[in-house]
Amino acid sequence: MAVSANRLELLQIADAVAREKSIDRMIVIEAMEEAIQRAAKARYGAETEVKAEINPRTGELRLWRLLEVVERVEEYGRQISLKEAIGKNSAAKLGDYVTEPLPPIEFGRIAAQSAKQVIVQKVRDAERDRMYEEYADRVGEIVNGSVKRVEYGNVIVDLGRGEAIIRRDELIPREQFRYGDRVRAYIYDVRREQRGPQIFLSRTHPQFMAKLFAQEVPEIYDGIITIRSIARDPGSRAKIAVTSSDSSIDPVGACVGMRGSRVQAVVGELQGEKIDIIPWTNNIADLVVSALQPADVAKVVLDEQAERVEVVVPDEQLSLAIGRRGQNVRLASQLLGWDIDILTEQEESERRQKEFTERSALFMDALDVDEMVAQLLASEGFSSIEELAYVDLSEIASIGGFDEETAGEIQNRATEYLDARERELDEERQKLGVEDALYDIPGLSAAMLVALGKDDIKTVEDFAGCVADDLIGWSERKDGETKRYDGTLSAYPLSREEAEDMIMAARLKAGWITEDDLPQAEEAQGEEAEAEIAG
């Protein structure tokens, strides 16, 4: 192929490639120019700086050699003296470039192959850039395409103006696709990749179900009904919580549709995945009861700090509440974002009896009272020696069979027990090497100082270097399961706010901050804790 070949042919090729790949025509022409430049350098020598230019209107091709204007020539293929440059161009000065026209060249087999590779790579890069720019803003949408091929279980989808992939783990279990099948999926990520598809699709993502409902339920599309939470076991079962901003519209009924027509359309797309639709409420207890349907719930106990729910169900309802392989309770936990523990009424009764026995034994041992008195205290709801020591005397005296003298004696014994325990703990603290100055931090007890000493936190500076999570622990949620990590003081009833106040007091005592710095320091500590949680 000669450079002087049919000029229109070059433009026709550029137009055809640009149309086929949906990219700018000038990108193809620039790729051709670069390919010709490389071939010309191979022909005239690698030291020669060559510039090629194709006229985008006429297809005319020109080749030049670029020469840098210098005072003294050292590289004859790249440089030209100022005197010679002025002879060619009177306006030339040092640092400029002058051009010399080069004759057309013939492409040999190797040069033509090299040029082809350059053009193909440039066009491919342009096509990938165009695809990324087009789909980067479409994350969160549902797209339709046809199966182009299946590789190792991954489905490559032709979207018309791009190519996407549904990885094997993003397909619904037991789902099979063949070449040419139509497929609908959710765009969950678009990122620049050197090779392979850049658009990542999913059919298992919870938002895929949300978008399908938005297509089938006009009230969701219009924003009247909101999907607050979704939990899926793809291909098997799902739970979805919905709420309505219009009190006259039933959110559950609207999602189900006339004779189930709307929900069945979604079920059909998801290969028969059964969907439980429940009304959302801000009352966690009511939400738990709805989420565990069809099981009946007898009792719900919330631990808001740990985001844990304890649910008591009738004995015969246990298997129904848990579901096959724990599916029902797992989906309910994902829907709420809380951990759920399920007990039968018999198990709860046995646990209460065990706790009652342990409390009674504690009171008998610590207060030196008989079993009847200890059981009376436990049955009245007292759970610790501290409660008996610091509660109003009248509360103990109001117990049937007790008078003020008996109540006073019980409270005195509780106080003496705690004082003795405090002395023992203080001796242990001193043996651990925990300094006395930590007592000045409000809220820290001897028992807490012993726990700190065992964790090698022995000075005010050590304590000031902690964050709240170090003291009270933290939770991490992954794959619908919450894992709890204990802190140094997790065994004590300490809230995050109390832990942060203690740390601020330690930093103030250590001289790290001043009274004026307290608001900013508290804000910075909050950001630090958020960063640790995110990490």
Short mmCIF file of C-alpha atoms in Angstrom, two decimals:
data_model
loop_
_atom_site.label_atom_id
_atom_site.label_comp_id
_atom_site.label_asym_id
_atom_site.label_seq_id
_atom_site.Cartn_x
_atom_site.Cartn_y
_atom_site.Cartn_z
CA MET A 1 0.00 0.00 0.00
CA ALA A 2 1.54 3.35 -0.98
CA VAL A 3 1.06 6.53 1.01
CA SER A 4 0.04 8.18 -2.23
CA ALA A 5 -2.82 5.68 -2.57
CA ASN A 6 -6.37 6.68 -3.07
CA ARG A 7 -6.99 9.61 -0.76
CA LEU A 8 -10.72 8.99 -0.52
CA GLU A 9 -10.04 5.41 0.54
CA LEU A 10 -8.36 6.62 3.74
CA LEU A 11 -11.34 8.79 4.62
CA GLN A 12 -13.81 6.03 3.76
CA ILE A 13 -11.98 3.64 6.08
CA ALA A 14 -11.96 6.25 8.86
CA ASP A 15 -15.69 6.91 8.41
CA ALA A 16 -16.54 3.21 8.41
CA VAL A 17 -14.54 2.44 11.58
CA ALA A 18 -15.94 5.50 13.38
CA ARG A 19 -19.51 4.45 12.59
CA GLU A 20 -18.96 0.82 13.52
CA LYS A 21 -17.31 1.61 16.86
CA SER A 22 -19.44 4.69 17.63
CA ILE A 23 -16.39 6.91 18.15
CA ASP A 24 -15.25 10.27 16.78
CA ARG A 25 -13.95 10.19 13.19
CA MET A 26 -10.96 12.36 14.14
CA ILE A 27 -9.79 9.74 16.65
CA VAL A 28 -9.51 7.22 13.80
CA ILE A 29 -7.67 9.71 11.59
CA GLU A 30 -5.24 10.53 14.43
CA ALA A 31 -4.62 6.78 14.90
CA MET A 32 -3.82 6.50 11.17
CA GLU A 33 -1.42 9.45 11.43
CA GLU A 34 0.41 7.85 14.36
CA ALA A 35 0.65 4.53 12.51
CA ILE A 36 2.11 6.24 9.43
CA GLN A 37 4.56 8.19 11.62
CA ARG A 38 5.86 4.94 13.13
CA ALA A 39 6.25 3.34 9.71
CA ALA A 40 8.08 6.43 8.42
CA LYS A 41 10.47 6.40 11.40
CA ALA A 42 11.27 2.77 10.66
CA ARG A 43 11.96 3.78 7.01
CA TYR A 44 14.02 6.95 7.68
CA GLY A 45 15.67 5.89 10.93
CA ALA A 46 14.58 5.88 14.59
CA GLU A 47 16.58 9.07 15.24
CA THR A 48 14.40 11.00 12.76
CA GLU A 49 11.47 12.94 14.23
CA VAL A 50 8.62 12.45 11.72
CA LYS A 51 5.23 14.12 11.61
CA ALA A 52 2.35 12.81 9.47
CA GLU A 53 -0.82 14.69 8.71
CA ILE A 54 -3.98 13.56 6.92
CA ASN A 55 -6.29 16.29 5.67
CA PRO A 56 -9.73 15.31 7.09
CA ARG A 57 -11.52 16.83 4.07
CA THR A 58 -9.42 15.75 1.11
CA GLY A 59 -7.57 12.74 2.51
CA GLU A 60 -4.22 14.22 1.35
CA LEU A 61 -1.27 12.82 3.31
CA ARG A 62 1.89 14.79 4.08
CA LEU A 63 5.12 13.76 5.78
CA TRP A 64 7.67 16.11 7.40
CA ARG A 65 10.88 15.75 9.28
CA LEU A 66 11.09 17.98 12.40
CA LEU A 67 14.43 19.57 13.21
CA GLU A 68 15.16 21.51 16.40
CA VAL A 69 17.00 24.80 15.99
CA VAL A 70 20.18 24.80 18.14
CA GLU A 71 23.42 26.77 18.40
CA ARG A 72 25.62 23.74 17.83
CA VAL A 73 24.41 20.59 16.10
CA GLU A 74 25.09 17.34 17.97
CA GLU A 75 22.37 15.05 16.51
CA TYR A 76 22.19 15.55 12.77
CA GLY A 77 18.96 13.63 12.35
CA ARG A 78 17.12 15.76 14.92
CA GLN A 79 18.82 19.15 15.02
CA ILE A 80 19.72 22.03 12.69
CA SER A 81 21.98 25.04 13.19
CA LEU A 82 20.46 28.49 13.57
CA LYS A 83 22.18 29.69 10.41
CA GLU A 84 20.72 26.90 8.27
CA ALA A 85 17.30 27.32 9.90
CA ILE A 86 17.24 31.05 9.02
CA GLY A 87 17.99 30.10 5.44
CA LYS A 88 14.83 28.00 5.41
CA ASN A 89 12.71 30.29 7.58
CA SER A 90 13.83 33.86 8.31
CA ALA A 91 11.72 33.95 11.50
CA ALA A 92 13.44 30.89 13.03
CA LYS A 93 15.10 31.24 16.44
CA LEU A 94 16.77 28.94 18.96
CA GLY A 95 14.39 26.31 20.37
CA ASP A 96 12.02 26.43 17.39
CA TYR A 97 11.37 23.54 15.05
CA VAL A 98 11.66 23.72 11.27
CA THR A 99 10.15 21.18 8.91
CA GLU A 100 11.49 19.44 5.85
CA PRO A 101 9.09 17.60 3.55
CA LEU A 102 9.71 13.87 3.10
CA PRO A 103 8.82 11.81 0.02
CA PRO A 104 6.00 9.22 0.21
CA ILE A 105 6.93 5.78 1.46
CA GLU A 106 5.87 2.28 0.57
CA PHE A 107 4.49 0.07 3.37
CA GLY A 108 6.19 -3.30 3.56
CA ARG A 109 4.50 -6.29 5.17
CA ILE A 110 6.00 -5.68 8.62
CA ALA A 111 5.37 -1.95 8.52
CA ALA A 112 1.77 -2.51 7.44
CA GLN A 113 1.24 -5.03 10.25
CA SER A 114 2.73 -2.63 12.78
CA ALA A 115 0.51 0.19 11.50
CA LYS A 116 -2.54 -2.03 11.76
CA GLN A 117 -1.75 -2.86 15.38
CA VAL A 118 -1.38 0.82 16.26
CA ILE A 119 -4.71 1.70 14.65
CA VAL A 120 -6.53 -1.24 16.24
CA GLN A 121 -5.17 -0.39 19.71
CA LYS A 122 -6.00 3.30 19.38
CA VAL A 123 -9.53 2.54 18.19
CA ARG A 124 -10.02 0.00 20.98
CA ASP A 125 -8.87 2.51 23.62
CA ALA A 126 -11.19 5.16 22.19
CA GLU A 127 -14.08 2.70 22.18
CA ARG A 128 -13.44 1.81 25.84
CA ASP A 129 -13.27 5.49 26.81
CA ARG A 130 -16.54 6.16 25.00
CA MET A 131 -18.18 3.18 26.70
CA TYR A 132 -16.98 4.28 30.15
CA GLU A 133 -18.17 7.87 29.67
CA GLU A 134 -21.56 6.68 28.43
CA TYR A 135 -22.27 4.23 31.26
CA ALA A 136 -20.45 5.80 34.25
CA ASP A 137 -23.52 7.90 35.07
CA ARG A 138 -25.91 4.98 34.63
CA VAL A 139 -24.88 3.01 37.72
CA GLY A 140 -28.08 2.00 39.50
CA GLU A 141 -30.13 1.50 36.32
CA ILE A 142 -31.58 -1.66 34.81
CA VAL A 143 -30.41 -2.45 31.26
CA ASN A 144 -31.50 -4.97 28.66
CA GLY A 145 -29.14 -6.86 26.40
CA SER A 146 -28.48 -10.13 24.65
CA VAL A 147 -26.06 -12.87 25.61
CA LYS A 148 -22.93 -12.60 23.47
CA ARG A 149 -21.07 -15.54 24.99
CA VAL A 150 -20.61 -17.49 28.24
CA GLU A 151 -17.09 -17.86 29.63
CA TYR A 152 -16.40 -20.06 32.67
CA GLY A 153 -19.88 -19.36 34.02
CA ASN A 154 -19.61 -15.59 33.45
CA VAL A 155 -22.14 -14.14 31.00
CA ILE A 156 -20.92 -11.51 28.51
CA VAL A 157 -23.83 -9.26 27.53
CA ASP A 158 -24.10 -7.14 24.39
CA LEU A 159 -25.81 -3.85 25.30
CA GLY A 160 -25.79 -2.53 21.73
CA ARG A 161 -23.34 0.32 22.41
CA GLY A 162 -21.22 -1.58 24.89
CA GLU A 163 -20.27 -4.92 26.34
CA ALA A 164 -20.97 -5.88 29.97
CA ILE A 165 -20.38 -8.89 32.19
CA ILE A 166 -22.50 -10.72 34.74
CA ARG A 167 -20.08 -12.65 36.91
CA ARG A 168 -21.01 -16.12 38.02
CA ASP A 169 -21.64 -15.02 41.62
CA GLU A 170 -23.96 -12.24 40.39
CA LEU A 171 -26.26 -14.72 38.62
CA ILE A 172 -29.29 -16.25 40.30
CA PRO A 173 -28.45 -19.86 41.33
CA ARG A 174 -29.36 -22.52 38.74
CA GLU A 175 -29.90 -19.80 36.14
CA GLN A 176 -28.71 -20.78 32.64
CA PHE A 177 -28.13 -18.48 29.66
CA ARG A 178 -27.27 -19.33 26.05
CA TYR A 179 -26.06 -17.29 23.10
CA GLY A 180 -28.73 -14.86 21.91
CA ASP A 181 -30.90 -15.01 25.07
CA ARG A 182 -32.38 -11.71 26.19
CA VAL A 183 -31.27 -10.69 29.69
CA ARG A 184 -32.19 -7.90 32.08
CA ALA A 185 -29.76 -6.88 34.85
CA TYR A 186 -28.73 -4.10 37.23
CA ILE A 187 -25.61 -1.94 36.65
CA TYR A 188 -23.83 -1.98 40.00
CA ASP A 189 -20.39 -0.78 38.88
CA VAL A 190 -18.62 0.85 35.94
CA ARG A 191 -14.86 1.21 36.16
CA ARG A 192 -11.88 1.66 33.87
CA GLU A 193 -10.20 -1.66 33.12
CA GLN A 194 -7.20 -2.32 30.88
CA ARG A 195 -8.77 -5.46 29.48
CA GLY A 196 -12.21 -7.06 29.41
CA PRO A 197 -15.61 -5.49 30.07
CA GLN A 198 -15.86 -2.32 32.12
CA ILE A 199 -19.59 -2.54 32.87
CA PHE A 200 -20.51 -4.93 35.71
CA LEU A 201 -24.07 -6.23 35.98
CA SER A 202 -25.91 -8.14 38.68
CA ARG A 203 -29.13 -10.11 38.98
CA THR A 204 -28.64 -10.86 42.70
CA HIS A 205 -28.20 -7.28 43.95
CA PRO A 206 -31.03 -6.13 46.31
CA GLN A 207 -31.45 -2.97 44.26
CA PHE A 208 -32.21 -5.08 41.17
CA MET A 209 -35.42 -6.12 42.91
CA ALA A 210 -36.11 -2.52 43.95
CA LYS A 211 -35.77 -1.30 40.35
CA LEU A 212 -38.02 -4.11 39.08
CA PHE A 213 -40.72 -3.06 41.54
CA ALA A 214 -40.27 0.56 40.43
CA GLN A 215 -41.00 -0.56 36.85
CA GLU A 216 -44.08 -2.54 37.87
CA VAL A 217 -45.53 -0.27 40.58
CA PRO A 218 -46.26 3.31 39.43
CA GLU A 219 -46.58 4.50 43.04
CA ILE A 220 -42.93 3.55 43.69
CA TYR A 221 -41.80 5.25 40.47
CA ASP A 222 -43.71 8.41 41.49
CA GLY A 223 -42.17 8.37 44.98
CA ILE A 224 -45.46 7.85 46.85
CA ILE A 225 -44.32 4.44 48.07
CA THR A 226 -40.73 4.02 49.29
CA ILE A 227 -38.80 0.77 49.58
CA ARG A 228 -37.05 1.14 52.94
CA SER A 229 -35.13 -2.12 53.05
CA ILE A 230 -34.56 -5.32 51.05
CA ALA A 231 -33.08 -8.67 52.04
CA ARG A 232 -32.55 -11.38 49.43
CA ASP A 233 -31.56 -15.00 49.23
CA PRO A 234 -31.36 -14.90 45.40
CA GLY A 235 -33.53 -17.42 43.61
CA SER A 236 -35.15 -18.63 46.82
CA ARG A 237 -36.76 -15.99 49.04
CA ALA A 238 -36.74 -12.25 49.70
CA LYS A 239 -38.21 -9.80 52.17
CA ILE A 240 -39.01 -6.21 51.30
CA ALA A 241 -40.24 -3.43 53.64
CA VAL A 242 -42.27 -0.60 52.14
CA THR A 243 -43.90 2.59 53.40
CA SER A 244 -46.31 5.10 51.88
CA SER A 245 -46.30 8.89 52.16
CA ASP A 246 -50.04 8.89 51.34
CA SER A 247 -52.17 7.41 54.12
CA SER A 248 -54.90 6.52 51.62
CA ILE A 249 -52.59 4.13 49.74
CA ASP A 250 -51.78 0.73 51.19
CA PRO A 251 -48.09 0.15 50.33
CA VAL A 252 -48.28 -3.64 50.59
CA GLY A 253 -51.45 -3.89 48.49
CA ALA A 254 -50.05 -1.56 45.83
CA CYS A 255 -46.91 -3.71 45.49
CA VAL A 256 -48.91 -6.94 45.30
CA GLY A 257 -51.32 -5.58 42.67
CA MET A 258 -54.65 -6.89 41.46
CA ARG A 259 -54.64 -10.66 42.06
CA GLY A 260 -50.90 -10.46 42.60
CA SER A 261 -50.18 -9.27 39.06
CA ARG A 262 -47.44 -6.78 40.00
CA VAL A 263 -45.49 -8.97 42.39
CA GLN A 264 -45.82 -11.96 40.06
CA ALA A 265 -44.15 -10.00 37.25
CA VAL A 266 -41.14 -9.46 39.53
CA VAL A 267 -41.19 -13.08 40.73
CA GLY A 268 -41.17 -14.27 37.12
CA GLU A 269 -38.09 -12.17 36.28
CA LEU A 270 -36.30 -13.54 39.36
CA GLN A 271 -36.80 -17.20 38.49
CA GLY A 272 -39.63 -17.82 40.96
CA GLU A 273 -38.02 -16.11 43.99
CA LYS A 274 -40.72 -15.88 46.70
CA ILE A 275 -41.18 -12.34 48.03
CA ASP A 276 -42.58 -11.33 51.43
CA ILE A 277 -43.80 -7.71 51.44
CA ILE A 278 -44.20 -6.10 54.87
CA PRO A 279 -45.12 -2.56 55.99
CA TRP A 280 -42.21 -0.56 57.36
CA THR A 281 -42.46 1.05 60.80
CA ASN A 282 -39.96 2.91 62.97
CA ASN A 283 -40.99 0.71 65.90
CA ILE A 284 -38.34 -2.03 65.78
CA ALA A 285 -40.41 -4.44 67.87
CA ASP A 286 -43.38 -4.25 65.47
CA LEU A 287 -41.03 -4.55 62.50
CA VAL A 288 -39.47 -7.72 63.95
CA VAL A 289 -42.90 -9.28 64.40
CA SER A 290 -43.79 -8.53 60.76
CA ALA A 291 -40.38 -9.62 59.42
CA LEU A 292 -40.59 -13.04 61.10
CA GLN A 293 -43.99 -13.88 59.61
CA PRO A 294 -45.53 -16.40 59.19
CA ALA A 295 -44.24 -17.32 62.69
CA ASP A 296 -46.12 -15.97 65.73
CA VAL A 297 -44.02 -13.91 68.17
CA ALA A 298 -44.81 -14.00 71.90
CA LYS A 299 -42.26 -11.49 73.19
CA VAL A 300 -39.60 -9.06 71.89
CA VAL A 301 -36.70 -7.68 73.96
CA LEU A 302 -34.53 -4.94 72.42
CA ASP A 303 -30.89 -4.07 73.17
CA GLU A 304 -30.56 -0.79 71.28
CA GLN A 305 -26.90 -0.20 72.14
CA ALA A 306 -25.80 -3.56 70.70
CA GLU A 307 -28.54 -3.46 68.00
CA ARG A 308 -29.67 -6.92 69.05
CA VAL A 309 -33.21 -8.28 69.32
CA GLU A 310 -34.26 -11.23 71.44
CA VAL A 311 -37.44 -12.87 70.19
CA VAL A 312 -39.48 -15.42 72.14
CA VAL A 313 -41.78 -17.71 70.15
CA PRO A 314 -44.05 -20.62 71.15
CA ASP A 315 -42.24 -23.97 71.18
CA GLU A 316 -44.12 -25.25 68.15
CA GLN A 317 -43.28 -22.08 66.17
CA LEU A 318 -39.48 -22.30 66.51
CA SER A 319 -38.76 -24.09 63.22
CA LEU A 320 -41.14 -21.75 61.37
CA ALA A 321 -39.45 -18.65 62.83
CA ILE A 322 -35.95 -19.88 61.99
CA GLY A 323 -36.91 -21.16 58.54
CA ARG A 324 -35.17 -23.70 56.36
CA ARG A 325 -31.43 -23.51 57.02
CA GLY A 326 -32.04 -20.35 59.05
CA GLN A 327 -33.35 -18.50 56.02
CA ASN A 328 -36.32 -16.72 57.66
CA VAL A 329 -34.43 -15.29 60.63
CA ARG A 330 -31.37 -14.45 58.47
CA LEU A 331 -33.45 -12.44 56.00
CA ALA A 332 -35.31 -10.71 58.85
CA SER A 333 -31.95 -9.76 60.41
CA GLN A 334 -30.69 -8.34 57.09
CA LEU A 335 -33.94 -6.43 56.62
CA LEU A 336 -33.66 -4.73 60.03
CA GLY A 337 -29.87 -4.44 60.20
CA TRP A 338 -30.07 -5.89 63.74
CA ASP A 339 -29.00 -9.27 65.11
CA ILE A 340 -31.94 -11.50 66.05
CA ASP A 341 -31.77 -14.25 68.68
CA ILE A 342 -34.74 -16.62 68.78
CA LEU A 343 -35.76 -18.50 71.93
CA THR A 344 -38.70 -20.75 72.68
CA GLU A 345 -40.91 -19.94 75.66
CA GLN A 346 -39.46 -22.98 77.44
CA GLU A 347 -35.87 -21.85 76.81
CA GLU A 348 -36.66 -18.37 78.08
CA SER A 349 -38.30 -19.81 81.19
CA GLU A 350 -35.25 -21.99 81.87
CA ARG A 351 -32.93 -19.03 81.39
CA ARG A 352 -34.97 -16.84 83.74
CA GLN A 353 -34.89 -19.59 86.34
CA LYS A 354 -31.11 -19.92 85.94
CA GLU A 355 -30.61 -16.17 86.33
CA PHE A 356 -32.88 -16.17 89.40
CA THR A 357 -30.83 -18.98 90.97
CA GLU A 358 -27.52 -17.20 90.21
CA ARG A 359 -28.75 -13.92 91.72
CA SER A 360 -30.04 -15.69 94.81
CA ALA A 361 -26.69 -17.44 95.28
CA LEU A 362 -24.88 -14.10 94.86
CA PHE A 363 -26.99 -12.43 97.57
CA MET A 364 -26.58 -15.41 99.93
CA ASP A 365 -22.80 -15.35 99.54
CA ALA A 366 -22.20 -11.58 99.56
CA LEU A 367 -24.80 -10.53 102.18
CA ASP A 368 -24.67 -13.66 104.38
CA VAL A 369 -28.48 -14.07 104.32
CA ASP A 370 -30.59 -17.20 104.13
CA GLU A 371 -32.08 -18.58 100.92
CA MET A 372 -35.58 -17.15 101.51
CA VAL A 373 -34.31 -13.57 101.92
CA ALA A 374 -32.05 -13.93 98.88
CA GLN A 375 -34.93 -15.22 96.74
CA LEU A 376 -37.18 -12.37 97.89
CA LEU A 377 -34.55 -9.83 96.80
CA ALA A 378 -34.07 -11.59 93.42
CA SER A 379 -37.83 -11.86 92.81
CA GLU A 380 -38.21 -8.10 93.42
CA GLY A 381 -35.89 -7.44 90.46
CA PHE A 382 -32.60 -6.67 92.23
CA SER A 383 -29.77 -8.05 90.09
CA SER A 384 -26.56 -6.77 91.72
CA ILE A 385 -25.04 -5.82 95.06
CA GLU A 386 -24.57 -2.25 93.77
CA GLU A 387 -28.32 -1.84 93.36
CA LEU A 388 -28.95 -2.87 96.97
CA ALA A 389 -26.18 -0.57 98.27
CA TYR A 390 -27.32 2.59 96.50
CA VAL A 391 -31.11 2.17 96.15
CA ASP A 392 -33.44 4.18 98.38
CA LEU A 393 -33.94 2.33 101.67
CA SER A 394 -37.72 2.51 101.33
CA GLU A 395 -37.61 0.29 98.23
CA ILE A 396 -36.03 -2.55 100.20
CA ALA A 397 -38.31 -1.94 103.20
CA SER A 398 -41.39 -2.18 100.96
CA ILE A 399 -40.68 -5.87 100.24
CA GLY A 400 -43.19 -8.12 101.99
CA GLY A 401 -41.85 -9.35 105.35
CA PHE A 402 -39.12 -6.66 105.56
CA ASP A 403 -39.06 -3.69 107.93
CA GLU A 404 -36.77 -0.65 107.99
CA GLU A 405 -34.34 -2.31 110.40
CA THR A 406 -34.00 -5.37 108.14
CA ALA A 407 -33.67 -3.17 105.06
CA GLY A 408 -30.98 -1.07 106.75
CA GLU A 409 -29.02 -4.16 107.76
CA ILE A 410 -29.15 -5.53 104.18
CA GLN A 411 -27.97 -2.22 102.77
CA ASN A 412 -25.13 -1.98 105.32
CA ARG A 413 -23.95 -5.49 104.44
CA ALA A 414 -24.07 -4.60 100.72
CA THR A 415 -21.97 -1.48 101.36
CA GLU A 416 -19.44 -3.42 103.45
CA TYR A 417 -19.14 -6.06 100.71
CA LEU A 418 -18.51 -3.43 98.04
CA ASP A 419 -15.92 -1.65 100.24
CA ALA A 420 -14.05 -4.91 100.80
CA ARG A 421 -14.22 -5.71 97.10
CA GLU A 422 -12.95 -2.21 96.28
CA ARG A 423 -9.93 -2.69 98.56
CA GLU A 424 -9.09 -6.02 96.92
CA LEU A 425 -9.34 -4.49 93.46
CA ASP A 426 -7.20 -1.51 94.47
CA GLU A 427 -4.46 -3.84 95.70
CA GLU A 428 -4.61 -5.70 92.38
CA ARG A 429 -4.47 -2.36 90.52
CA GLN A 430 -1.30 -1.38 92.39
CA LYS A 431 0.32 -4.74 91.62
CA LEU A 432 -0.45 -4.16 87.92
CA GLY A 433 1.26 -0.76 88.07
CA VAL A 434 -1.78 1.38 87.20
CA GLU A 435 -1.13 4.90 88.47
CA ASP A 436 -3.39 6.59 91.04
CA ALA A 437 -3.99 9.59 88.76
CA LEU A 438 -6.49 7.55 86.70
CA TYR A 439 -8.88 7.73 89.69
CA ASP A 440 -9.26 11.44 88.90
CA ILE A 441 -11.04 10.62 85.65
CA PRO A 442 -14.81 10.67 86.40
CA GLY A 443 -16.56 7.33 85.94
CA LEU A 444 -13.54 5.02 86.32
CA SER A 445 -13.90 2.46 89.12
CA ALA A 446 -11.27 0.18 90.68
CA ALA A 447 -12.63 -2.77 88.69
CA MET A 448 -12.27 -0.78 85.48
CA LEU A 449 -8.70 0.22 86.38
CA VAL A 450 -7.81 -3.44 86.91
CA ALA A 451 -9.23 -4.27 83.46
CA LEU A 452 -7.24 -1.38 81.96
CA GLY A 453 -4.06 -2.56 83.67
CA LYS A 454 -4.48 -6.06 82.29
CA ASP A 455 -4.69 -4.47 78.81
CA ASP A 456 -1.46 -2.49 79.50
CA ILE A 457 -3.23 0.87 79.87
CA LYS A 458 -1.56 2.14 83.04
CA THR A 459 -1.14 5.92 82.80
CA VAL A 460 -3.30 8.93 82.02
CA GLU A 461 -1.39 9.28 78.74
CA ASP A 462 -2.13 5.65 77.83
CA PHE A 463 -5.82 6.24 78.47
CA ALA A 464 -5.81 9.57 76.61
CA GLY A 465 -4.48 7.77 73.52
CA CYS A 466 -7.55 5.50 73.34
CA VAL A 467 -10.71 5.96 71.29
CA ALA A 468 -14.21 4.92 72.37
CA ASP A 469 -14.09 1.66 70.39
CA ASP A 470 -10.97 0.59 72.34
CA LEU A 471 -13.01 0.78 75.53
CA ILE A 472 -16.52 -0.39 74.65
CA GLY A 473 -15.83 -2.48 71.54
CA TRP A 474 -17.39 -2.29 68.08
CA SER A 475 -19.46 -4.27 65.61
CA GLU A 476 -18.78 -5.13 61.97
CA ARG A 477 -21.53 -6.33 59.64
CA LYS A 478 -20.67 -8.57 56.70
CA ASP A 479 -22.87 -10.78 54.53
CA GLY A 480 -25.84 -10.16 56.81
CA GLU A 481 -23.96 -11.32 59.92
CA THR A 482 -22.79 -8.98 62.68
CA LYS A 483 -19.54 -9.77 64.46
CA ARG A 484 -18.95 -8.15 67.84
CA TYR A 485 -15.45 -7.22 69.00
CA ASP A 486 -15.04 -6.55 72.72
CA GLY A 487 -13.20 -3.54 74.11
CA THR A 488 -11.22 -3.30 77.34
CA LEU A 489 -14.29 -2.18 79.33
CA SER A 490 -16.99 -4.09 77.43
CA ALA A 491 -17.94 -5.95 80.62
CA TYR A 492 -19.14 -2.71 82.21
CA PRO A 493 -22.35 -0.75 81.41
CA LEU A 494 -20.62 2.07 79.58
CA SER A 495 -22.17 4.05 76.70
CA ARG A 496 -20.19 5.54 73.83
CA GLU A 497 -20.86 9.07 75.09
CA GLU A 498 -19.57 8.19 78.58
CA ALA A 499 -16.44 6.58 77.09
CA GLU A 500 -15.76 9.66 74.95
CA ASP A 501 -16.24 11.97 77.98
CA MET A 502 -13.70 9.90 79.95
CA ILE A 503 -11.17 10.09 77.11
CA MET A 504 -11.63 13.86 76.82
CA ALA A 505 -11.07 14.22 80.59
CA ALA A 506 -7.86 12.18 80.29
CA ARG A 507 -6.58 14.29 77.39
CA LEU A 508 -7.36 17.43 79.38
CA LYS A 509 -5.50 16.07 82.42
CA ALA A 510 -2.55 14.97 80.26
CA GLY A 511 -2.26 18.51 78.85
CA TRP A 512 -2.99 17.41 75.27
CA ILE A 513 -5.91 19.83 75.02
CA THR A 514 -7.26 22.82 76.92
CA GLU A 515 -10.76 23.73 78.04
CA ASP A 516 -11.11 25.89 74.92
CA ASP A 517 -10.23 22.90 72.70
CA LEU A 518 -12.92 20.59 74.10
CA PRO A 519 -15.67 21.17 71.45
CA GLN A 520 -13.21 20.75 68.55
CA ALA A 521 -11.53 17.77 70.20
CA GLU A 522 -14.86 15.99 70.69
CA GLU A 523 -15.74 16.60 67.04
CA ALA A 524 -12.34 15.30 65.90
CA GLN A 525 -12.72 12.18 68.06
CA GLY A 526 -16.12 11.52 66.51
CA GLU A 527 -14.59 11.74 63.02
CA GLU A 528 -11.74 9.46 64.14
CA ALA A 529 -14.22 6.84 65.38
CA GLU A 530 -16.20 7.05 62.11
CA ALA A 531 -12.98 6.58 60.12
CA GLU A 532 -12.10 3.47 62.15
CA ILE A 533 -15.58 2.03 61.61
CA ALA A 534 -15.36 2.73 57.86
CA GLY A 535 -11.91 1.15 57.72
#
